[in-house]
Amino acid sequence: KQEVTQIPAALSVPEGENLVLNCSFTDSAIYNLQWFRQDPGKGLTSLLLIQSSQREQTSGRLNASLDKSSGRSTLYIAASQPGDSATYLCAVSREPGAGSYQLTFGKGTKLSVIP
Amino acid sequence: AAGVIQSPRHLIKEKRETATLKCYPIPRHDTVYWYQQGPGQDPQFLISFYEKMQSDKGSIPDRFSAQQFSDYHSELNMSSLELGDSALYFCASSQGTSGKGEQYFGPGTRLTVT
């Protein structure tokens, strides 16, 4: 059974700092990995998707890397802003069966960026 | 751009009542997923549909059932509600096997069982 772990569970940084969020998974037979952002009581916003054959993806100040063989991914946020404060969730999908790419989520890292 | 639509956004029910949650996927998406997120928990996969057929099943209680209709919208039916069913229920859609498997989530339905 796939297990996804995110470290740290919470992180508080001053505005402008660069930071790294970590995600690890136990079964390397994944199809893709997605990073999501979730604001309190709100929905999930997809930030980046990395296919299992890719090493990294970038979007603006965000960069996500994937090392499938070691079961690790990192989300790098450059020049953090107070608006980045949210919970960041990592999720992996397994090799698809009959069109299903069900996601297994980590418990998230709660980020607070202090002005 | 069109997003996933879920209705209702909030629902309050009493124990032992039934509830129906609806999900309208992004146009041309043929796969729908349902997830349950309890308070302070990570989302847990319940069930998925691909081309109107159930494609995968997770930790969905027997009291729950779901289906995907000809227009690709999906409904999650929940009966004999329990206090522990109080959660955020998310629907996500994707382009099945023709896409990269990227899932787009709706805003969720917050179900409160009293």
XYZ file of N, CA, C and O in Angstrom, chain A residues 1 31-32 34 36 38 40-49 51 89 93-94 96-108, chain B residues 9 31 33 35 37 41-45 48 50 55-58 88 90 94 96-108 110:
264
model
N 0.853 -1.191 0.000
C 0.000 0.000 0.000
C 0.888 1.241 0.000
O 1.805 1.364 0.787
N 2.649 6.842 -11.444
C 2.419 7.352 -12.791
C 2.771 8.830 -12.862
O 3.380 9.295 -13.804
N 2.336 9.569 -11.840
C 2.720 10.973 -11.748
C 2.638 11.449 -10.306
O 2.184 10.704 -9.421
N 1.610 15.042 -8.042
C 1.062 16.392 -8.085
C 1.289 17.089 -6.763
O 1.145 16.474 -5.698
N -0.276 20.204 -4.540
C -1.476 21.009 -4.408
C -1.292 22.035 -3.297
O -0.503 21.852 -2.365
N -3.762 24.106 -0.496
C -5.103 24.142 0.086
C -5.154 25.227 1.152
O -4.396 25.207 2.118
N -7.363 27.113 4.182
C -8.224 26.540 5.224
C -9.678 26.400 4.769
O -10.306 27.379 4.351
N -10.210 25.195 4.854
C -11.602 24.933 4.515
C -11.936 25.047 3.047
O -13.117 25.040 2.680
N -10.905 25.160 2.220
C -11.138 25.374 0.791
C -10.739 24.147 -0.023
O -10.318 23.125 0.496
N -10.888 24.299 -1.337
C -10.558 23.217 -2.244
C -9.068 23.092 -2.497
O -8.251 23.807 -1.918
N -8.734 22.165 -3.374
C -7.346 21.875 -3.718
C -7.008 22.529 -5.045
O -7.691 22.288 -6.047
N -5.944 23.319 -5.052
C -5.482 23.959 -6.273
C -4.218 23.251 -6.739
O -3.242 23.177 -5.992
N -4.251 22.722 -7.954
C -3.087 22.034 -8.481
C -1.993 23.046 -8.813
O -2.242 24.032 -9.501
N -0.792 22.804 -8.299
C 0.329 23.700 -8.538
C 1.226 23.180 -9.662
O 1.568 23.918 -10.589
N 1.620 21.938 -9.530
C 2.523 21.339 -10.507
C 2.235 19.853 -10.617
O 1.886 19.213 -9.623
N 2.393 19.329 -11.808
C 2.303 17.890 -12.032
C 3.596 17.436 -12.687
O 4.080 18.066 -13.637
N 5.285 14.108 -14.451
C 5.136 12.737 -14.936
C 6.289 11.900 -14.383
O 7.368 12.419 -14.098
N 0.068 20.064 -0.225
C -0.122 18.620 -0.242
C 0.567 18.006 -1.445
O 0.488 18.522 -2.559
N -0.019 9.268 -7.985
C -0.969 8.348 -8.595
C -0.217 7.098 -9.029
O 0.952 7.159 -9.412
N -0.896 5.993 -8.961
C -0.266 4.728 -9.324
C -0.426 4.485 -10.814
O -1.137 5.226 -11.499
N -1.996 3.415 -13.980
C -3.442 3.402 -14.170
C -4.005 2.028 -14.472
O -3.390 1.231 -15.164
N -5.200 1.790 -13.921
C -5.951 0.602 -14.266
C -7.310 1.058 -14.744
O -7.989 1.794 -14.046
N -7.704 0.681 -15.925
C -9.016 1.055 -16.473
C -9.258 2.551 -16.398
O -10.362 2.982 -16.091
N -8.249 3.342 -16.646
C -8.423 4.785 -16.702
C -8.426 5.496 -15.379
O -8.752 6.672 -15.315
N -8.109 4.829 -14.296
C -8.139 5.475 -12.990
C -6.730 5.801 -12.508
O -5.860 4.933 -12.495
N -6.532 7.046 -12.130
C -5.254 7.485 -11.587
C -5.469 7.976 -10.166
O -5.052 9.071 -9.806
N -6.112 7.164 -9.350
C -6.431 7.612 -7.996
C -5.187 8.113 -7.281
O -4.101 7.572 -7.417
N -5.384 9.181 -6.512
C -4.285 9.824 -5.805
C -4.209 9.363 -4.352
O -5.229 9.195 -3.696
N -2.970 9.197 -3.897
C -2.692 8.982 -2.482
C -1.974 10.226 -1.980
O -0.933 10.605 -2.529
N -2.532 10.840 -0.956
C -2.041 12.109 -0.461
C -1.163 11.945 0.769
O -1.322 11.014 1.568
N -0.251 12.900 0.923
C 0.438 13.066 2.192
C -0.429 13.934 3.094
O -1.481 14.444 2.673
N 0.018 14.106 4.334
C -0.774 14.882 5.288
C -0.531 16.386 5.170
O -1.185 17.160 5.860
N 0.424 16.761 4.337
C 0.618 18.163 4.048
C 1.637 18.853 4.929
O 1.994 18.381 6.019
N -22.709 23.346 -1.982
C -21.420 23.661 -1.375
C -21.425 23.325 0.111
O -20.389 22.975 0.680
N -13.331 11.218 -16.830
C -13.065 10.494 -15.581
C -13.390 11.383 -14.391
O -13.030 12.562 -14.368
N -13.452 11.451 -10.033
C -12.991 10.852 -8.777
C -13.734 11.519 -7.626
O -13.992 12.728 -7.647
N -13.311 12.091 -3.389
C -12.423 12.010 -2.237
C -13.149 12.561 -1.017
O -13.972 13.472 -1.122
N -12.367 14.241 2.793
C -11.339 14.814 3.665
C -11.958 15.154 5.008
O -12.719 16.119 5.143
N -7.493 16.004 8.261
C -6.971 14.805 7.590
C -6.602 15.097 6.139
O -6.960 16.141 5.593
N -5.883 14.172 5.534
C -5.617 14.287 4.106
C -6.774 13.655 3.338
O -7.499 12.811 3.866
N -6.978 14.051 2.109
C -8.067 13.482 1.309
C -7.875 11.981 1.080
O -6.763 11.529 0.817
N -8.971 11.251 1.203
C -8.947 9.812 0.984
C -9.809 9.477 -0.224
O -10.948 9.936 -0.334
N -9.268 8.655 -1.112
C -9.978 8.264 -2.329
C -11.168 7.372 -2.001
O -11.054 6.419 -1.227
N -14.007 6.011 -8.328
C -13.802 6.734 -9.582
C -14.607 6.085 -10.699
O -14.954 4.900 -10.628
N -14.837 5.984 -15.116
C -14.239 6.283 -16.409
C -15.246 5.898 -17.471
O -15.691 4.740 -17.516
N -14.419 2.577 -12.241
C -13.088 2.147 -12.636
C -12.208 1.750 -11.464
O -11.256 1.000 -11.629
N -12.522 2.268 -10.272
C -11.693 1.960 -9.120
C -12.501 2.260 -7.856
O -13.402 3.107 -7.866
N -12.143 1.571 -6.816
C -12.874 1.736 -5.570
C -11.895 1.788 -4.430
O -10.964 0.967 -4.361
N -12.094 2.757 -3.538
C -11.206 2.885 -2.388
C -11.966 2.581 -1.121
O -12.747 1.656 -1.043
N -15.296 17.188 4.238
C -15.311 17.854 2.939
C -15.257 16.761 1.882
O -14.371 15.886 1.950
N -14.683 16.030 -2.010
C -14.186 16.625 -3.244
C -14.469 15.714 -4.426
O -14.372 14.488 -4.334
N -10.570 14.313 -14.767
C -9.369 14.252 -15.605
C -9.767 13.713 -16.962
O -10.907 13.316 -17.193
N -8.856 10.951 -18.353
C -8.706 9.512 -18.453
C -7.366 9.118 -19.027
O -6.342 9.698 -18.708
N -7.354 8.124 -19.902
C -6.093 7.605 -20.400
C -5.492 8.467 -21.488
O -4.345 8.297 -21.860
N -6.271 9.418 -22.030
C -5.728 10.241 -23.104
C -4.947 11.431 -22.581
O -4.265 12.112 -23.327
N -5.071 11.718 -21.304
C -4.351 12.856 -20.724
C -3.163 12.398 -19.912
O -2.747 11.249 -19.978
N -2.613 13.304 -19.130
C -1.454 12.975 -18.291
C -1.901 12.503 -16.920
O -1.084 12.298 -16.052
N -3.212 12.340 -16.742
C -3.729 11.916 -15.454
C -3.849 13.040 -14.464
O -4.110 12.802 -13.297
N -3.659 14.297 -14.922
C -3.737 15.406 -13.990
C -5.187 15.581 -13.551
O -6.100 15.611 -14.378
N -5.370 15.682 -12.254
C -6.702 15.810 -11.704
C -6.965 17.255 -11.302
O -6.127 17.910 -10.684
N -8.163 17.706 -11.659
C -8.598 19.052 -11.325
C -9.743 18.936 -10.323
O -10.739 18.260 -10.587
N -9.562 19.601 -9.201
C -10.511 19.447 -8.103
C -11.560 20.545 -8.090
O -11.281 21.704 -8.416
N -12.756 20.164 -7.663
C -13.807 21.121 -7.418
C -13.629 21.758 -6.047
O -12.731 21.376 -5.289
N -14.488 22.714 -5.714
C -14.367 23.440 -4.444
C -14.796 22.623 -3.235
O -14.521 23.014 -2.097
N -15.457 21.497 -3.480
C -15.857 20.627 -2.376
C -17.260 20.909 -1.864
O -17.807 21.996 -2.048
N -19.136 20.678 1.783
C -18.932 20.460 3.224
C -20.198 19.860 3.801
O -21.243 20.515 3.847
